[in-house]
Amino acid sequence: MRVGLLLAAFPNNLLFKIWKKIMTQKILVLAGDGIGKEIVAEAIKVINVLKSDFALDVELEYGDIGGAAYDASGHPYPKETQEKAATADAILLGAVGGYEYENLPRKLRPERGLLAIRADLDLFSNLRPAILNETLADASSLRPEVVAGLDIMIVRELTGGIYFGQPRAIETDENGERFAYNTMVYKEPEIERIAHSSFKIAMQRNKRLCSVDKANVLEVSELWREVLERVAKEYPEVELSHMYVDNAAMQLVKEPKQFDVIVTGNLFGDILSDAAAMLTGSIGMLPSASLNADGMGMYEPIHGSAPDIAGQNIANPLATIMSVSMMLRYSLNNTELANKIDAAVEKVLAQGYRTADIFVEGTRLVGTDGMGDAVIAALQA
Ligand code: IPM
Ligand code: MG
């Protein structure tokens, strides 16, 4: 252990990386609220099969976040969770939020827990793939030929921009009228690091990067564009383009296959990633990774806690299961098992298993647990 601590002082040290590889890695599981608990339960079943049948060497630890944490300890991101997160190699998160928390003071709301853990661990690079599984082309609201073969990666800056910018407040002026404001701010180094993240991802894909901003109106976007152009010089193979966010929203639903990698700020990324998700038929299909500079990551489905369908065993667990695949790929250096999960998910879809959100006539309707069981059967086949 002492050796580990000593080596940990040099995070870029090769020895440290080897040390981490031979140590049992710790995954912190934060199920959260609503359907979070049900979908995470299925992902845990999958992890346990990877442990028992495929020699995955991980240890699970559990903690509270969001409304569940507020109920248990009065805060959406309690100290205890913070401490567990600090020593985890990766985090699996379900979802946060629920009707019963909507009237809490803003700083105690479940969403604050999510924003706090993102900021606390400096998870600035949020990868949100939108991939259309071939068998689901009919579930998309767009014509199959518009979306068939879709494979976009949205890289969303996650710890800056208007979500965190100061000052922010709701105040009352001298006439007794209330006013409110937020600040969209990016520091140059924040833009630089997300730019590097996105160029690196573009290098592993089709080498086309589209940066989305609102540079015709916002100074913050002007700086964003300038920094992107500068960083681009270090990646001469990548073709960089720029697009205004309103146009990007339109192009995503008009001709989505024109995109390879999209990089954008926190707020625009939040909006565009929901739109991109829907192109794939269901927001219940999309995983995400939020990474810091050391490759430590938090993995979560991009959908929310869906309190309207919570507890009914109808939520789609595939986004969470595929989040485990992303975790294996980006934090645990286990591409082999990541590919196995992805293949198992493809297989169950090809076999016709569908949760309600992706069900079409002629397929096999299953519940949340049924879908988890089908993935496990496919893994073990
Ligand atoms: C997301 C969610 C969160 C966000 C909410 C729950 C705070 O919409 O992860 O996209 O806005 O980032
Ligand atoms: Mg969102």
mmCIF file of N, CA, C and O in Angstrom, residues 27-32 36-53 56 58-63 91-94 317-325 327 341 368-369 372-373 375-376 379-380:
data_model
loop_
_atom_site.group_PDB
_atom_site.id
_atom_site.type_symbol
_atom_site.label_atom_id
_atom_site.label_comp_id
_atom_site.label_asym_id
_atom_site.label_seq_id
_atom_site.Cartn_x
_atom_site.Cartn_y
_atom_site.Cartn_z
ATOM 1 N N ILE A 27 -14.926 0.512 -8.154
ATOM 2 C CA ILE A 27 -15.993 1.237 -8.844
ATOM 3 C C ILE A 27 -16.998 1.716 -7.802
ATOM 4 O O ILE A 27 -17.533 0.915 -7.031
ATOM 5 N N LEU A 28 -17.228 3.001 -7.781
ATOM 6 C CA LEU A 28 -18.247 3.541 -6.888
ATOM 7 C C LEU A 28 -19.575 3.588 -7.641
ATOM 8 O O LEU A 28 -19.667 4.148 -8.731
ATOM 9 N N VAL A 29 -20.596 2.968 -7.049
ATOM 10 C CA VAL A 29 -21.915 2.912 -7.677
ATOM 11 C C VAL A 29 -22.841 3.909 -6.983
ATOM 12 O O VAL A 29 -23.064 3.832 -5.782
ATOM 13 N N LEU A 30 -23.357 4.855 -7.756
ATOM 14 C CA LEU A 30 -24.290 5.853 -7.231
ATOM 15 C C LEU A 30 -25.583 5.748 -8.030
ATOM 16 O O LEU A 30 -25.702 6.303 -9.122
ATOM 17 N N ALA A 31 -26.537 5.001 -7.500
ATOM 18 C CA ALA A 31 -27.765 4.731 -8.279
ATOM 19 C C ALA A 31 -28.647 5.962 -8.384
ATOM 20 O O ALA A 31 -29.282 6.186 -9.406
ATOM 21 N N GLY A 32 -28.709 6.755 -7.322
ATOM 22 C CA GLY A 32 -29.506 7.980 -7.376
ATOM 23 C C GLY A 32 -30.993 7.741 -7.240
ATOM 24 O O GLY A 32 -31.419 6.923 -6.418
ATOM 25 N N GLY A 36 -33.142 5.327 -11.736
ATOM 26 C CA GLY A 36 -31.711 5.110 -11.496
ATOM 27 C C GLY A 36 -31.444 3.780 -10.797
ATOM 28 O O GLY A 36 -30.570 3.017 -11.194
ATOM 29 N N LYS A 37 -32.239 3.500 -9.772
ATOM 30 C CA LYS A 37 -32.017 2.275 -8.987
ATOM 31 C C LYS A 37 -32.240 1.024 -9.825
ATOM 32 O O LYS A 37 -31.473 0.070 -9.751
ATOM 33 N N GLU A 38 -33.293 1.035 -10.647
ATOM 34 C CA GLU A 38 -33.625 -0.165 -11.433
ATOM 35 C C GLU A 38 -32.596 -0.430 -12.535
ATOM 36 O O GLU A 38 -32.180 -1.563 -12.752
ATOM 37 N N ILE A 39 -32.205 0.625 -13.231
ATOM 38 C CA ILE A 39 -31.286 0.423 -14.359
ATOM 39 C C ILE A 39 -29.880 0.092 -13.859
ATOM 40 O O ILE A 39 -29.184 -0.720 -14.458
ATOM 41 N N VAL A 40 -29.500 0.697 -12.736
ATOM 42 C CA VAL A 40 -28.177 0.398 -12.172
ATOM 43 C C VAL A 40 -28.133 -1.049 -11.672
ATOM 44 O O VAL A 40 -27.124 -1.732 -11.804
ATOM 45 N N ALA A 41 -29.259 -1.538 -11.150
ATOM 46 C CA ALA A 41 -29.303 -2.932 -10.687
ATOM 47 C C ALA A 41 -28.972 -3.878 -11.840
ATOM 48 O O ALA A 41 -28.254 -4.879 -11.658
ATOM 49 N N GLU A 42 -29.448 -3.571 -13.038
ATOM 50 C CA GLU A 42 -29.156 -4.435 -14.198
ATOM 51 C C GLU A 42 -27.680 -4.330 -14.595
ATOM 52 O O GLU A 42 -27.054 -5.320 -14.941
ATOM 53 N N ALA A 43 -27.141 -3.129 -14.519
ATOM 54 C CA ALA A 43 -25.717 -2.953 -14.846
ATOM 55 C C ALA A 43 -24.842 -3.700 -13.847
ATOM 56 O O ALA A 43 -23.811 -4.278 -14.215
ATOM 57 N N ILE A 44 -25.261 -3.723 -12.594
ATOM 58 C CA ILE A 44 -24.491 -4.452 -11.576
ATOM 59 C C ILE A 44 -24.522 -5.952 -11.858
ATOM 60 O O ILE A 44 -23.516 -6.650 -11.725
ATOM 61 N N LYS A 45 -25.688 -6.440 -12.296
ATOM 62 C CA LYS A 45 -25.772 -7.856 -12.680
ATOM 63 C C LYS A 45 -24.734 -8.162 -13.764
ATOM 64 O O LYS A 45 -24.054 -9.185 -13.731
ATOM 65 N N VAL A 46 -24.625 -7.251 -14.718
ATOM 66 C CA VAL A 46 -23.662 -7.444 -15.811
ATOM 67 C C VAL A 46 -22.228 -7.429 -15.267
ATOM 68 O O VAL A 46 -21.411 -8.296 -15.597
ATOM 69 N N ILE A 47 -21.931 -6.466 -14.399
ATOM 70 C CA ILE A 47 -20.574 -6.397 -13.823
ATOM 71 C C ILE A 47 -20.260 -7.686 -13.063
ATOM 72 O O ILE A 47 -19.162 -8.232 -13.162
ATOM 73 N N ASN A 48 -21.235 -8.186 -12.322
ATOM 74 C CA ASN A 48 -20.987 -9.412 -11.555
ATOM 75 C C ASN A 48 -20.703 -10.607 -12.448
ATOM 76 O O ASN A 48 -19.886 -11.461 -12.105
ATOM 77 N N VAL A 49 -21.345 -10.651 -13.603
ATOM 78 C CA VAL A 49 -21.050 -11.732 -14.555
ATOM 79 C C VAL A 49 -19.642 -11.557 -15.134
ATOM 80 O O VAL A 49 -18.898 -12.524 -15.310
ATOM 81 N N LEU A 50 -19.258 -10.303 -15.378
ATOM 82 C CA LEU A 50 -17.897 -10.069 -15.882
ATOM 83 C C LEU A 50 -16.872 -10.514 -14.849
ATOM 84 O O LEU A 50 -15.800 -11.032 -15.180
ATOM 85 N N LYS A 51 -17.228 -10.322 -13.561
ATOM 86 C CA LYS A 51 -16.313 -10.752 -12.497
ATOM 87 C C LYS A 51 -16.248 -12.274 -12.417
ATOM 88 O O LYS A 51 -15.168 -12.853 -12.361
ATOM 89 N N SER A 52 -17.402 -12.913 -12.413
ATOM 90 C CA SER A 52 -17.415 -14.368 -12.203
ATOM 91 C C SER A 52 -16.969 -15.145 -13.431
ATOM 92 O O SER A 52 -16.275 -16.145 -13.315
ATOM 93 N N ASP A 53 -17.344 -14.678 -14.605
ATOM 94 C CA ASP A 53 -17.080 -15.488 -15.812
ATOM 95 C C ASP A 53 -15.924 -14.976 -16.663
ATOM 96 O O ASP A 53 -15.423 -15.694 -17.513
ATOM 97 N N LEU A 56 -12.943 -10.223 -14.509
ATOM 98 C CA LEU A 56 -12.807 -8.778 -14.277
ATOM 99 C C LEU A 56 -12.506 -8.559 -12.794
ATOM 100 O O LEU A 56 -13.239 -9.032 -11.930
ATOM 101 N N VAL A 58 -12.650 -6.165 -10.231
ATOM 102 C CA VAL A 58 -13.118 -4.892 -9.676
ATOM 103 C C VAL A 58 -13.889 -5.151 -8.390
ATOM 104 O O VAL A 58 -14.388 -6.243 -8.160
ATOM 105 N N GLU A 59 -13.976 -4.098 -7.628
ATOM 106 C CA GLU A 59 -14.667 -4.188 -6.355
ATOM 107 C C GLU A 59 -15.715 -3.073 -6.387
ATOM 108 O O GLU A 59 -15.409 -1.958 -6.809
ATOM 109 N N LEU A 60 -16.943 -3.390 -5.977
ATOM 110 C CA LEU A 60 -17.989 -2.367 -6.011
ATOM 111 C C LEU A 60 -18.182 -1.754 -4.634
ATOM 112 O O LEU A 60 -18.170 -2.450 -3.624
ATOM 113 N N GLU A 61 -18.350 -0.450 -4.656
ATOM 114 C CA GLU A 61 -18.666 0.240 -3.415
ATOM 115 C C GLU A 61 -19.903 1.086 -3.707
ATOM 116 O O GLU A 61 -20.103 1.491 -4.849
ATOM 117 N N TYR A 62 -20.725 1.361 -2.711
ATOM 118 C CA TYR A 62 -21.980 2.054 -2.977
ATOM 119 C C TYR A 62 -22.066 3.374 -2.219
ATOM 120 O O TYR A 62 -21.524 3.503 -1.133
ATOM 121 N N GLY A 63 -22.750 4.330 -2.805
ATOM 122 C CA GLY A 63 -22.936 5.607 -2.133
ATOM 123 C C GLY A 63 -24.220 6.269 -2.592
ATOM 124 O O GLY A 63 -24.895 5.797 -3.502
ATOM 125 N N ILE A 91 -16.689 5.700 -11.606
ATOM 126 C CA ILE A 91 -17.988 5.830 -10.946
ATOM 127 C C ILE A 91 -19.087 5.457 -11.938
ATOM 128 O O ILE A 91 -19.040 5.870 -13.102
ATOM 129 N N LEU A 92 -20.045 4.678 -11.468
ATOM 130 C CA LEU A 92 -21.224 4.377 -12.275
ATOM 131 C C LEU A 92 -22.406 5.086 -11.642
ATOM 132 O O LEU A 92 -22.703 4.878 -10.464
ATOM 133 N N LEU A 93 -23.049 5.949 -12.419
ATOM 134 C CA LEU A 93 -24.150 6.727 -11.870
ATOM 135 C C LEU A 93 -25.455 6.424 -12.606
ATOM 136 O O LEU A 93 -25.446 6.235 -13.828
ATOM 137 N N GLY A 94 -26.558 6.352 -11.872
ATOM 138 C CA GLY A 94 -27.862 6.110 -12.493
ATOM 139 C C GLY A 94 -28.444 7.414 -12.984
ATOM 140 O O GLY A 94 -28.186 7.856 -14.102
ATOM 141 N N PRO A 317 -32.614 -0.457 -19.549
ATOM 142 C CA PRO A 317 -31.323 -0.433 -18.845
ATOM 143 C C PRO A 317 -30.115 -0.405 -19.783
ATOM 144 O O PRO A 317 -28.974 -0.413 -19.317
ATOM 145 N N LEU A 318 -30.355 -0.382 -21.104
ATOM 146 C CA LEU A 318 -29.225 -0.553 -22.026
ATOM 147 C C LEU A 318 -28.231 0.610 -21.982
ATOM 148 O O LEU A 318 -27.023 0.412 -22.105
ATOM 149 N N ALA A 319 -28.722 1.832 -21.798
ATOM 150 C CA ALA A 319 -27.788 2.967 -21.734
ATOM 151 C C ALA A 319 -26.838 2.807 -20.545
ATOM 152 O O ALA A 319 -25.655 3.150 -20.618
ATOM 153 N N THR A 320 -27.362 2.285 -19.449
ATOM 154 C CA THR A 320 -26.526 2.102 -18.258
ATOM 155 C C THR A 320 -25.554 0.940 -18.465
ATOM 156 O O THR A 320 -24.377 1.026 -18.090
ATOM 157 N N ILE A 321 -26.042 -0.112 -19.080
ATOM 158 C CA ILE A 321 -25.167 -1.257 -19.364
ATOM 159 C C ILE A 321 -24.054 -0.828 -20.333
ATOM 160 O O ILE A 321 -22.888 -1.177 -20.163
ATOM 161 N N MET A 322 -24.419 -0.010 -21.320
ATOM 162 C CA MET A 322 -23.380 0.467 -22.246
ATOM 163 C C MET A 322 -22.461 1.499 -21.584
ATOM 164 O O MET A 322 -21.325 1.701 -22.021
ATOM 165 N N SER A 323 -22.933 2.124 -20.514
ATOM 166 C CA SER A 323 -22.044 3.005 -19.748
ATOM 167 C C SER A 323 -20.947 2.186 -19.082
ATOM 168 O O SER A 323 -19.814 2.653 -18.925
ATOM 169 N N VAL A 324 -21.280 0.964 -18.685
ATOM 170 C CA VAL A 324 -20.259 0.070 -18.134
ATOM 171 C C VAL A 324 -19.227 -0.250 -19.219
ATOM 172 O O VAL A 324 -18.021 -0.286 -18.967
ATOM 173 N N SER A 325 -19.710 -0.437 -20.434
ATOM 174 C CA SER A 325 -18.786 -0.683 -21.544
ATOM 175 C C SER A 325 -17.837 0.506 -21.737
ATOM 176 O O SER A 325 -16.625 0.347 -21.894
ATOM 177 N N MET A 327 -16.960 2.585 -19.474
ATOM 178 C CA MET A 327 -16.072 2.590 -18.309
ATOM 179 C C MET A 327 -14.885 1.649 -18.528
ATOM 180 O O MET A 327 -13.729 1.990 -18.240
ATOM 181 N N ILE A 341 -19.466 -6.475 -24.120
ATOM 182 C CA ILE A 341 -20.762 -5.901 -23.734
ATOM 183 C C ILE A 341 -21.471 -5.337 -24.967
ATOM 184 O O ILE A 341 -22.656 -5.593 -25.187
ATOM 185 N N THR A 368 -37.420 -4.110 -17.523
ATOM 186 C CA THR A 368 -36.053 -3.711 -17.208
ATOM 187 C C THR A 368 -35.197 -4.932 -16.867
ATOM 188 O O THR A 368 -34.111 -5.130 -17.430
ATOM 189 N N ASP A 369 -35.724 -5.770 -15.968
ATOM 190 C CA ASP A 369 -34.929 -6.932 -15.549
ATOM 191 C C ASP A 369 -34.802 -7.963 -16.666
ATOM 192 O O ASP A 369 -33.757 -8.598 -16.821
ATOM 193 N N GLY A 372 -31.998 -6.934 -18.837
ATOM 194 C CA GLY A 372 -30.719 -7.238 -18.180
ATOM 195 C C GLY A 372 -30.388 -8.727 -18.297
ATOM 196 O O GLY A 372 -29.258 -9.104 -18.629
ATOM 197 N N ASP A 373 -31.408 -9.566 -18.061
ATOM 198 C CA ASP A 373 -31.194 -11.018 -18.158
ATOM 199 C C ASP A 373 -30.804 -11.414 -19.576
ATOM 200 O O ASP A 373 -29.939 -12.283 -19.765
ATOM 201 N N VAL A 375 -29.198 -9.638 -21.781
ATOM 202 C CA VAL A 375 -27.799 -9.242 -22.026
ATOM 203 C C VAL A 375 -26.854 -10.250 -21.368
ATOM 204 O O VAL A 375 -25.858 -10.673 -21.963
ATOM 205 N N ILE A 376 -27.199 -10.669 -20.163
ATOM 206 C CA ILE A 376 -26.349 -11.633 -19.466
ATOM 207 C C ILE A 376 -26.314 -12.968 -20.213
ATOM 208 O O ILE A 376 -25.249 -13.562 -20.393
ATOM 209 N N LEU A 379 -24.053 -12.607 -23.049
ATOM 210 C CA LEU A 379 -22.644 -12.601 -22.621
ATOM 211 C C LEU A 379 -22.150 -14.011 -22.358
ATOM 212 O O LEU A 379 -20.999 -14.343 -22.653
ATOM 213 N N GLN A 380 -23.031 -14.820 -21.802
ATOM 214 C CA GLN A 380 -22.615 -16.168 -21.375
ATOM 215 C C GLN A 380 -22.748 -17.205 -22.483
ATOM 216 O O GLN A 380 -22.286 -18.333 -22.317
#
